[in-house]
Each structure stands twice: as C-alpha cells, then as structure tokens.
Coordinates of C-alpha atoms in Angstrom, one line a residue:
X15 CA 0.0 0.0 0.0
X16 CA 1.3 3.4 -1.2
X17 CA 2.4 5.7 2.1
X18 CA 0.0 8.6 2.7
X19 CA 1.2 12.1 3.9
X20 CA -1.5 14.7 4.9
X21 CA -0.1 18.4 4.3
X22 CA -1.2 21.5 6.0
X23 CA -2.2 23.5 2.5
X24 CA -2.8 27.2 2.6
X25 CA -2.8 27.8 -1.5
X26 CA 0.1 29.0 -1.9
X27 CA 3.0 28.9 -3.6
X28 CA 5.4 26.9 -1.1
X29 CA 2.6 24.2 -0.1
X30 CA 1.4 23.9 -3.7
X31 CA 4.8 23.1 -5.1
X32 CA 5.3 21.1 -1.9
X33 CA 2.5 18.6 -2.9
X34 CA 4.4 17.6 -5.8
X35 CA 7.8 17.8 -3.9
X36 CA 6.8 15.5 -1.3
X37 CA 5.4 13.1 -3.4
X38 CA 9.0 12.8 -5.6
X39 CA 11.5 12.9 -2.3
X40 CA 9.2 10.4 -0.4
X41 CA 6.9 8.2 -3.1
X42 CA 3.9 9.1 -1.0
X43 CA 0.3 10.3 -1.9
X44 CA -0.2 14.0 -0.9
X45 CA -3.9 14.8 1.2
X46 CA -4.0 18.4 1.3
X47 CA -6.0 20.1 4.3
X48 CA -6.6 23.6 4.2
X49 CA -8.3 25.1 7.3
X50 CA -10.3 28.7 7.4
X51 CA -9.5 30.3 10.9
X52 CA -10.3 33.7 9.3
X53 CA -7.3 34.6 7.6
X54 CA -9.6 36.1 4.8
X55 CA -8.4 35.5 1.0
X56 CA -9.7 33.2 -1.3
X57 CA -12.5 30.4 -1.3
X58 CA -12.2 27.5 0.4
X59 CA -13.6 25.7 -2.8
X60 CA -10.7 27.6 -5.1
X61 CA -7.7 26.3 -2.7
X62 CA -9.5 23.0 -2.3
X63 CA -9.1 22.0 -6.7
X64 CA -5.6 24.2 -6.7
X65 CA -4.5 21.2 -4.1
X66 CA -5.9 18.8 -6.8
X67 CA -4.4 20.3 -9.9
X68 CA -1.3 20.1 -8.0
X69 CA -1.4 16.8 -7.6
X70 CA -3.3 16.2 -4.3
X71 CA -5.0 12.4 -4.1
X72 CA -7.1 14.1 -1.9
X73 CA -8.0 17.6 -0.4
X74 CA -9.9 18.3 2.2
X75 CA -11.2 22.1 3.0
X76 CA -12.4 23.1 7.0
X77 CA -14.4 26.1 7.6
X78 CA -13.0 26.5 11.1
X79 CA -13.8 29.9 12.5
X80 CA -16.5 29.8 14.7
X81 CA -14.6 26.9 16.1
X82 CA -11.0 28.6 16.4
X83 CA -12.8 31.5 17.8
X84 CA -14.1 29.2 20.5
X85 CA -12.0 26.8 21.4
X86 CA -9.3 28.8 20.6
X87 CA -9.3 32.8 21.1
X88 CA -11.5 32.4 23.9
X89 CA -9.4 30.4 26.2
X90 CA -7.1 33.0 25.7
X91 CA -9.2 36.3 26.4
X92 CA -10.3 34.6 29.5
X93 CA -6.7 34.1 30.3
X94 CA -5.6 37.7 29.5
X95 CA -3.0 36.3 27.8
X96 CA -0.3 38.3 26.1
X97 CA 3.1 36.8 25.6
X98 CA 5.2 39.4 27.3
X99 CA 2.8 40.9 28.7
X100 CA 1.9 42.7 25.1
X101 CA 1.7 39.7 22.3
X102 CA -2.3 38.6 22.2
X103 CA -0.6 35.2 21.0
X104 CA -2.5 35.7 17.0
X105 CA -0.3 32.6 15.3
X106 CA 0.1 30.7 18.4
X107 CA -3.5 29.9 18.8
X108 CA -4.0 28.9 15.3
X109 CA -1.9 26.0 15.0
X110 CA -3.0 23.6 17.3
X111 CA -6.8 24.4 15.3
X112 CA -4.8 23.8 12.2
X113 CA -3.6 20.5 14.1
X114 CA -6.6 19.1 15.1
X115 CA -7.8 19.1 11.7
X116 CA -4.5 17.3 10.3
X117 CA -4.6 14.6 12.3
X118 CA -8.2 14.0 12.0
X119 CA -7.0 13.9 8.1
X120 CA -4.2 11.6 8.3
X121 CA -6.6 9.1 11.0
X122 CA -9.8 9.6 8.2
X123 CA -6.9 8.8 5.3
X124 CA -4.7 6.2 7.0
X125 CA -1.6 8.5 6.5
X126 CA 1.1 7.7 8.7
X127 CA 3.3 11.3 8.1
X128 CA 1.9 15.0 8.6
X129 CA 3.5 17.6 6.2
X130 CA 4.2 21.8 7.3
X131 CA 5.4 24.3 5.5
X132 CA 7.6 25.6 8.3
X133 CA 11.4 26.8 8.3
X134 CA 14.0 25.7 10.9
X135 CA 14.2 29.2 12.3
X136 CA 10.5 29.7 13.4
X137 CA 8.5 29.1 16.6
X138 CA 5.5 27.5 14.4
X139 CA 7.8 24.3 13.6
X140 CA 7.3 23.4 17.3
X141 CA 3.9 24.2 17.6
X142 CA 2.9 22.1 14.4
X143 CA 5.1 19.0 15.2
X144 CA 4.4 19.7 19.2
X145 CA 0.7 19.5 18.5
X146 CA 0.8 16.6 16.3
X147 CA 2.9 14.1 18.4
X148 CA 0.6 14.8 21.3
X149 CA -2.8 13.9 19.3
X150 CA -1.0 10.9 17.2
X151 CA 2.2 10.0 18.9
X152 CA 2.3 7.0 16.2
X153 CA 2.4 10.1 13.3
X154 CA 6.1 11.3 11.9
X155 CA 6.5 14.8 10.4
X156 CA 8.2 16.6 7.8
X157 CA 8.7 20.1 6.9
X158 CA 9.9 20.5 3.3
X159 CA 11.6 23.9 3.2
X160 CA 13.3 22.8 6.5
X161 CA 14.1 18.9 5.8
X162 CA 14.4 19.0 1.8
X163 CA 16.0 22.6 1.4
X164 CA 13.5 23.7 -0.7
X165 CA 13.8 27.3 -1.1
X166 CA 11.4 29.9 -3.1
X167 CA 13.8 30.0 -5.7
X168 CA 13.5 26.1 -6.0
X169 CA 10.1 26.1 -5.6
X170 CA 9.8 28.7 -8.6
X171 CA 11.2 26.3 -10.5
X172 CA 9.3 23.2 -9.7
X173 CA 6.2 25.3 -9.9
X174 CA 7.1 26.5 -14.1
X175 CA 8.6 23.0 -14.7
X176 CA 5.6 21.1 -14.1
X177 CA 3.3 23.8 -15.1
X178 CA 1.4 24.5 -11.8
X179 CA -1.7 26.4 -11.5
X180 CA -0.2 28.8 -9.3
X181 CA 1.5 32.3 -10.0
X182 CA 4.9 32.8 -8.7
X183 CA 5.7 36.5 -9.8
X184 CA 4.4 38.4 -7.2
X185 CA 7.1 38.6 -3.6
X186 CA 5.7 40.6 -1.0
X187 CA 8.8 41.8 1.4
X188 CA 7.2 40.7 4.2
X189 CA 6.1 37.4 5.8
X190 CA 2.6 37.6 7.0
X191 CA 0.1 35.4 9.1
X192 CA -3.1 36.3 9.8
X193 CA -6.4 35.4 11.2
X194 CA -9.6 36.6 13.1
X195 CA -7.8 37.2 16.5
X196 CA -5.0 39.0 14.6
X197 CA -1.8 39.9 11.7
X198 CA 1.4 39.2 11.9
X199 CA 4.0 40.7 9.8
X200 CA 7.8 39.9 9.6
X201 CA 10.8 40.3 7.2
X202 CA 12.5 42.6 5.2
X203 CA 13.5 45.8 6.3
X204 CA 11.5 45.6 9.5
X205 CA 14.6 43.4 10.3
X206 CA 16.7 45.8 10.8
X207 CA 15.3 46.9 14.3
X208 CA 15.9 50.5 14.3
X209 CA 13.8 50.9 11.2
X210 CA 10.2 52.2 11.9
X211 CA 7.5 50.6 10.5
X212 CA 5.5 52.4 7.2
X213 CA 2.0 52.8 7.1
X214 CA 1.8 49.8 4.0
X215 CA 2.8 47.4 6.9
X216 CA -0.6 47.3 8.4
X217 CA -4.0 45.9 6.8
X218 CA -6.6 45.7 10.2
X219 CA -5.6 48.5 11.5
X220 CA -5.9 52.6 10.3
X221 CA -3.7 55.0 11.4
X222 CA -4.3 56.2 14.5
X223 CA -2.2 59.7 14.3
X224 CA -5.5 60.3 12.2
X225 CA -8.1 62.1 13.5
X226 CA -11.3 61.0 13.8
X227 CA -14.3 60.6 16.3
X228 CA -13.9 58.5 19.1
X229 CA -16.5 55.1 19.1
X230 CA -18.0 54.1 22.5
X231 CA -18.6 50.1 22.7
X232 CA -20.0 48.8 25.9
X233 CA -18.9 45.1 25.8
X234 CA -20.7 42.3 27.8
X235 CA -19.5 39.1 29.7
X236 CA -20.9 36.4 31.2
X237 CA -18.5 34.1 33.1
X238 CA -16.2 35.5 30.6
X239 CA -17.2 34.7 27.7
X240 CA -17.8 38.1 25.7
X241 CA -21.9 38.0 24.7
X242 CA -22.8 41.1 23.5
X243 CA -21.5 44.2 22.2
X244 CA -23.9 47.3 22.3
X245 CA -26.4 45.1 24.0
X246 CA -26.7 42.8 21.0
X247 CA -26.0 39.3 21.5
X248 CA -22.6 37.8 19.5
X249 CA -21.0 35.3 19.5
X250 CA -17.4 34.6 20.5
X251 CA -16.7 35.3 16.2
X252 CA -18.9 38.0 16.1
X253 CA -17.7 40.0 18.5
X254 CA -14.1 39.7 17.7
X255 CA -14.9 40.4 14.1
X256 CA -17.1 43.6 15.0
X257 CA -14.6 44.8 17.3
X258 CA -11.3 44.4 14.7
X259 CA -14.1 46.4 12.9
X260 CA -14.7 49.5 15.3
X261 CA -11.1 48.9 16.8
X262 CA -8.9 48.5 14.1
X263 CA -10.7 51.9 13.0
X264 CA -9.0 53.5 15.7
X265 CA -5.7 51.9 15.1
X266 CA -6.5 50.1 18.1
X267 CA -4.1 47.2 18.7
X268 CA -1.2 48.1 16.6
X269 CA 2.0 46.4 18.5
X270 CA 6.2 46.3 17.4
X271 CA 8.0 44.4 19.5
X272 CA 11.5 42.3 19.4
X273 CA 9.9 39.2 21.6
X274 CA 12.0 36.1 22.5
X275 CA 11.5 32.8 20.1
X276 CA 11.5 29.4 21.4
X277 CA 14.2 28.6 19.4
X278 CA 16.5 30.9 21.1
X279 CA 16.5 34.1 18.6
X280 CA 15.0 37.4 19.2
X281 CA 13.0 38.4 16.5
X282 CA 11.6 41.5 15.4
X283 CA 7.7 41.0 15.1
X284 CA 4.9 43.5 14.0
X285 CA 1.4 42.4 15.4
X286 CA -2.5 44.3 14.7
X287 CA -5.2 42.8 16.9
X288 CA -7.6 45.4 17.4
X289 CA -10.5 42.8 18.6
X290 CA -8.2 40.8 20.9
X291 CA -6.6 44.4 22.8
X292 CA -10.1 45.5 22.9
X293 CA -11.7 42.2 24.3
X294 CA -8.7 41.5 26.6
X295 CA -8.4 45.1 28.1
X296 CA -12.7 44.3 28.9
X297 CA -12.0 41.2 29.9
X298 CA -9.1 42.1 32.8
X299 CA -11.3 45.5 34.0
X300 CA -13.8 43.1 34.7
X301 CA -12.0 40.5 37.0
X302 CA -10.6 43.7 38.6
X303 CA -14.2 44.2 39.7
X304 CA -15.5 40.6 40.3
X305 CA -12.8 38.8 41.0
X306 CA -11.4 38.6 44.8
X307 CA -8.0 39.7 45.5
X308 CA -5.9 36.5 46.1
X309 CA -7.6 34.5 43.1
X310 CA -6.6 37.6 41.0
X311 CA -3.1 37.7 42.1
X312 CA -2.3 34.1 41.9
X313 CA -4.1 34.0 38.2
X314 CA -1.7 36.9 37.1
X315 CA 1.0 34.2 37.8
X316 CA -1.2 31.2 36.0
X317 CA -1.7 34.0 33.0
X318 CA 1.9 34.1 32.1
X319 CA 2.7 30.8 32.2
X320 CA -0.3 29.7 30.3
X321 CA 0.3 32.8 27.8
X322 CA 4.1 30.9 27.5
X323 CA 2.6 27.6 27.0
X324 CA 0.8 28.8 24.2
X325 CA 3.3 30.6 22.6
X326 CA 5.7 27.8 23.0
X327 CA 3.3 24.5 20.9
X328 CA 2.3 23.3 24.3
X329 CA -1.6 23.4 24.0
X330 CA -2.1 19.6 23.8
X331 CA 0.1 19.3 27.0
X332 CA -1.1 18.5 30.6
X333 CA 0.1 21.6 32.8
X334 CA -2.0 23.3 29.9
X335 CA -4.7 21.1 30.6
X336 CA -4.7 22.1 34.6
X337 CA -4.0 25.6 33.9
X338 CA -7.1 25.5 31.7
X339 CA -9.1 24.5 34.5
X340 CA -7.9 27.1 36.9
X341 CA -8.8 29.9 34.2
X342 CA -11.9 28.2 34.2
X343 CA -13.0 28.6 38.0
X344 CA -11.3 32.2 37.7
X345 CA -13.8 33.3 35.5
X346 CA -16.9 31.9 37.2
X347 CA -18.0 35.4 38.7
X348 CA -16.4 37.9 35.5
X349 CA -20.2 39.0 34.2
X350 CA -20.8 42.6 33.7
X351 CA -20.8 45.1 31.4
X352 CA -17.4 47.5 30.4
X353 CA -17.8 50.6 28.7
X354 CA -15.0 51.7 26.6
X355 CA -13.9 54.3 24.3
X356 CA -11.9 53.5 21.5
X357 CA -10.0 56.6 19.9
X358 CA -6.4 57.6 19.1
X359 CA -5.2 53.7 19.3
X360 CA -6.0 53.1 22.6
X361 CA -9.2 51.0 24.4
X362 CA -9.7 53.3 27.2
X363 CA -12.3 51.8 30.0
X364 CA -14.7 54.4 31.4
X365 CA -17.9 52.0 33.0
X366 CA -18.0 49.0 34.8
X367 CA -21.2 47.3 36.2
X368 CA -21.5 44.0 37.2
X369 CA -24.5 41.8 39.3
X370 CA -20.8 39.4 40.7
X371 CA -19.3 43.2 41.6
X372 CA -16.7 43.0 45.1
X373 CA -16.6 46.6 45.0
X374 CA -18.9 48.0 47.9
X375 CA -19.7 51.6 47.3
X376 CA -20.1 52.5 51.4
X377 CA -17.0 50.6 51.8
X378 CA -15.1 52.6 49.4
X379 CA -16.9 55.9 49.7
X380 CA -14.6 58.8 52.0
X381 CA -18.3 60.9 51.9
X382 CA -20.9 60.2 54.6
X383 CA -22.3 56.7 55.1
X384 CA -18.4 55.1 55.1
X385 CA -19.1 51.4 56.9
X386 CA -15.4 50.9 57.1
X387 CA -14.0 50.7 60.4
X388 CA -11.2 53.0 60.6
X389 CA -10.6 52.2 64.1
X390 CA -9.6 48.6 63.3
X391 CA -6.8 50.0 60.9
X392 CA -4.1 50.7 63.6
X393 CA -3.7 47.0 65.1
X394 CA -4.3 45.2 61.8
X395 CA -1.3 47.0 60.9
X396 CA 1.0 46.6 64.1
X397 CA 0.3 42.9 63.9
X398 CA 0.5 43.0 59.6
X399 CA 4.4 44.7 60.2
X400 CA 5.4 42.5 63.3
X401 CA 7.4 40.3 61.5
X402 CA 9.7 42.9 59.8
X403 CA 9.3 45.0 63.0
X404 CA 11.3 42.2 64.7
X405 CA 13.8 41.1 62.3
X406 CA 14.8 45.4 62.1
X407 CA 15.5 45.5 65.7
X408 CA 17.7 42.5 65.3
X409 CA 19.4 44.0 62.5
X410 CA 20.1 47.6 63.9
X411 CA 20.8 45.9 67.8

C-alpha cells in the first residue's frame, strides 16, 4: 500500500509546489487540508481544486472559524493572555486548530506522516510538530523547506517546470500570518530593528495619528465569555470580528515588539489585533471588579505561564490542561458590562457594572455613610508589620 502524507495546505505557492515535492522525495500520496481560521483571502472551494491540480489524491477544506474562535481565542481572552505581557498570542492559537484538523486527516486517510510548511528558524515548527505528536504519537513529520532545502527559488522552478496552476511572480517583502484574532508581519527591512515601520505594513488597523471621532462600545461578559456588544447578542466570532471592525478603526491594537523565540532568537515582530486588545483590556477590567483579590493575584502568575505555553506549541500538554481549569473557575464570577472608548489607538475603560461586583460603594466611599471601620486600621497593621518589625531591631541591635 502506497504511504500517505497529509499536508497543511494554505494555497500557496510553497505548499502547492510542496504537494508535488513530497510526493518525488518520499513516493507518497499527498492529502491536502486547508483550514479557514479567518485569515480572509480566497475560497475554500478555489484552494481546495488548486491542491488537486497540483497533484493532491485528496484535499480536504475546514471552515473553522466559529470553532477557532471558541476553542481557541476564547481560552485566551479569559486568560488575558499576552506573551510578554503585550503579544495577544495571534499565530500561536492557530496552530494547534490547524492540528486538530491534520490529524483528523491523516486518521480519516490512514496516512502515517503529517506535512508543514515551516522553516527551521521559526516558533511555528514546534507548535505544528508539538501538536501533532501529542494527538497521534504514532504520526512522523516533515517540513519541506526545513528537511528537503526547498527554497522559493526552487520552488519557482518546480512550480514552471511542471506547469502549476499557481503564479509565482508576485514577492511581497514581508512574511505575513493572519487570522480573526489577529496579523502578523515579519521580514524585510523591518529586520533591521531601528527601522520604523511604514504605514503599507498594516492591513486591520488605520492609522491612529489620524483624527477621527472616538466610538463608544459597551462590551458584555458572562463568566467570561464576551456575549454582547452594544447590547446585542454575538457570538465569540462575532464580537471579535465587530470589534477588529470598530477597533482596528481607531488603530486600536497596533504592536512592534522584538519578543523572544523558542528557538532561542530574538526576533523583530509587528502584530495588529484590534478585537483581541479590545476584548482582553474588557476582559481584565472586569476580573478587577469581580474577582477577589488573592484569586486575581495568583491568576496573574497562572496568565503568564499559560500565555508561555501557548506561545511555546504546548496546547495539547497536561500543565496546559490544569491551567485551563484554573482559568476556568477564575472566571466563574467575570459578568458585567465595560464601557470603553476607542479613539487615538487606545481602548480606554470608562464603566464598569456587574450583578458578581466586590466593589462596595459605602466601603469605598470617603463621603458620609463610610461602613469601614477606621478604628480597626491601627492594630491590623501593628500585627500586619510584626514580623519585619522584629527582624529590624535585630538587624540595627
């Protein structure tokens, strides 16, 4: 029986010349899986006979977004998480959706090898192979650009020596992943780190130096999971797409950053994810009201270790799993409403109301009505600095 190799398929030029390229290094029958997480473009149906006319035994085509948005993006709102405390983890959530689907392929197809078109310099190697291993340890991978050395200029000429469907003219100078949660844009002369980034860089997000009214969204949680926006019910999709929408207007979520690869490199990366910021920046003003004050400091800590996790191809793995649950039971009380206006690239929080709310008004209040017992203040804090109190007298005897 003829080996089978299922190969994550995007359209373009590297994984269409890689169908063919597979097949001659290896002897195998290529499936191609392509899988919509809302990175816009072309038809599902268009990539889906380009994988066939470029040799594909099979080709399978996932319409994945309500799904990556969640399974996916949610987890990660409710976990606030942002890779260095600023990266809303865009590409790093969309592999192991991507996974899912490509083992489900090579199971449905008997294939015993998953295909990526990943370099040996990147972060989403790990995540692919990472993913894979954990859902079908029995499974091998390959990565033809990184195992086979098959660079663009190669795959040019594969591509006009077998006649491909596929254009290979057009270079963009960047390299860009996107989805629904978010862009990501690399290469060329943003390499050099001291170069600013120019205006053609950016596709979800206007400029926010221009001016413009500010929007108002009031954006509404239940056990934080965002449910409406405006009052009108979304769903998890819908309100990230409306928000990239009515943020990315306000060149909300624009971020540069030189962030540490797992690999070991740092790399210069430029980010937009105007629905994430915005739905993140909701997301933590709410705990701040809802959730008590231990749980939210120890979930600060779970936050950026699951936002590391992530970023790193661990989502199959089980600390992810417990960490998962934790977020979980953190979020059991975040419902409420936040009111924010987006203007000048920033989300700014100006509302918070919540049935869950900690925040006691006569507890807070310094007017008339105050229920806090001042008087108790003096010996909670003789007895709250005994310790040190102790330990300095020692020190200075």
């Amino acid at each position: 029986m003829t080996e089978r190799v299922v190969l994550a398929y995007s359209g373009g030029l590297d994984t269409s010349v890689a169908i063919g390229w597979i097949a001659e290094e290896t002897g195998a029958e290529v499936i191609a899986v392509a899988v919509d997480v809302g990175q816009g473009g072309e038809d599902l149906d268009v990539i889906r006979k380009r994988a066939l006319a470029c040799g594909a035994v099979e080709a399978e085509v996932a319409d994945a977004r309500d799904e990556f948005a969640d399974e996916y993006c949610l987890p990660a709102i409710r976990a606030n998480a942002l890779y260095m405390d600023r990266y809303p983890l865009v590409s790093a959530l969309s592999r192991p959706a991507i996974v899912k689907h490509l083992v489900a392929a090579a199971r449905k197809h008997g294939a015993t090898t998953v295909a990526h078109g990943c370099t040996g310099k990147g972060n989403d190697q790990v995540r692919f192979e990472a993913g894979i291993t954990a859902l079908g340890p029995d499974l091998t991978c390959i990565a033809p650009v990184r195992d086979y050395a098959m660079t663009r200029d190669k795959a040019i000429a594969f591509c006009e020596a077998k006649n491909l469907p596929i254009a290979t003219s057009r270079k963009s100078p960047y390299s860009i992943d996107q989805n629904v949660f978010g862009r990501a844009v690399e290469t060329g002369f943003l390499e050099d780190i001291w170069n600013a980034p120019i205006e053609d860089v950016y596709e979800y997000t206007a400029n926010p130096a221009e001016p413009r009214e500010a929007d108002e969204a009031v954006i509404s949680f239940k056990e934080g999971v965002p449910v409406a926006v405006d009052g009108r019910p979304v769903t998890v999709l819908q309100a990230i797409q409306q928000l990239n929408e009515r943020a990315g207007a306000q060149g909300i979520g624009r971020i540069d950053m030189v962030e540490d690869r797992l690999v070991g490199i740092k790399s210069r990366e430029i980010y937009e994810a105007p629905g994430a910021i915005a739905l993140i920046t909701a997301h933590q003003e709410l705990e701040n009201v809802t959730v008590e004050r231990e749980l939210a400091r120890y979930k600060r800590q779970v936050e950026q270790r699951w936002g590391e996790m992530v970023y790193d191809g661990l989502w199959f793995s089980p600390l992810k799993r417990a960490l998962d649950g934790f977020i979980n039971e953190g979020n059991q009380h975040v419902t409420g409403d936040i009111r924010m206006t987006l203007h000048g690239g920033r989300a700014t929080v100006t509302g918070r109301r919540s049935s869950e709310s900690l925040y006691d008004f006569n507890l807070a209040t310094y007017d008339s009505g105050d229920t806090f017992d001042q008087s108790k203040a003096q010996g909670f804090i003789e007895i709250f600095g005994l310790s040190a109190k102790i330990a300095a007298k020692r020190d200075l005897a």
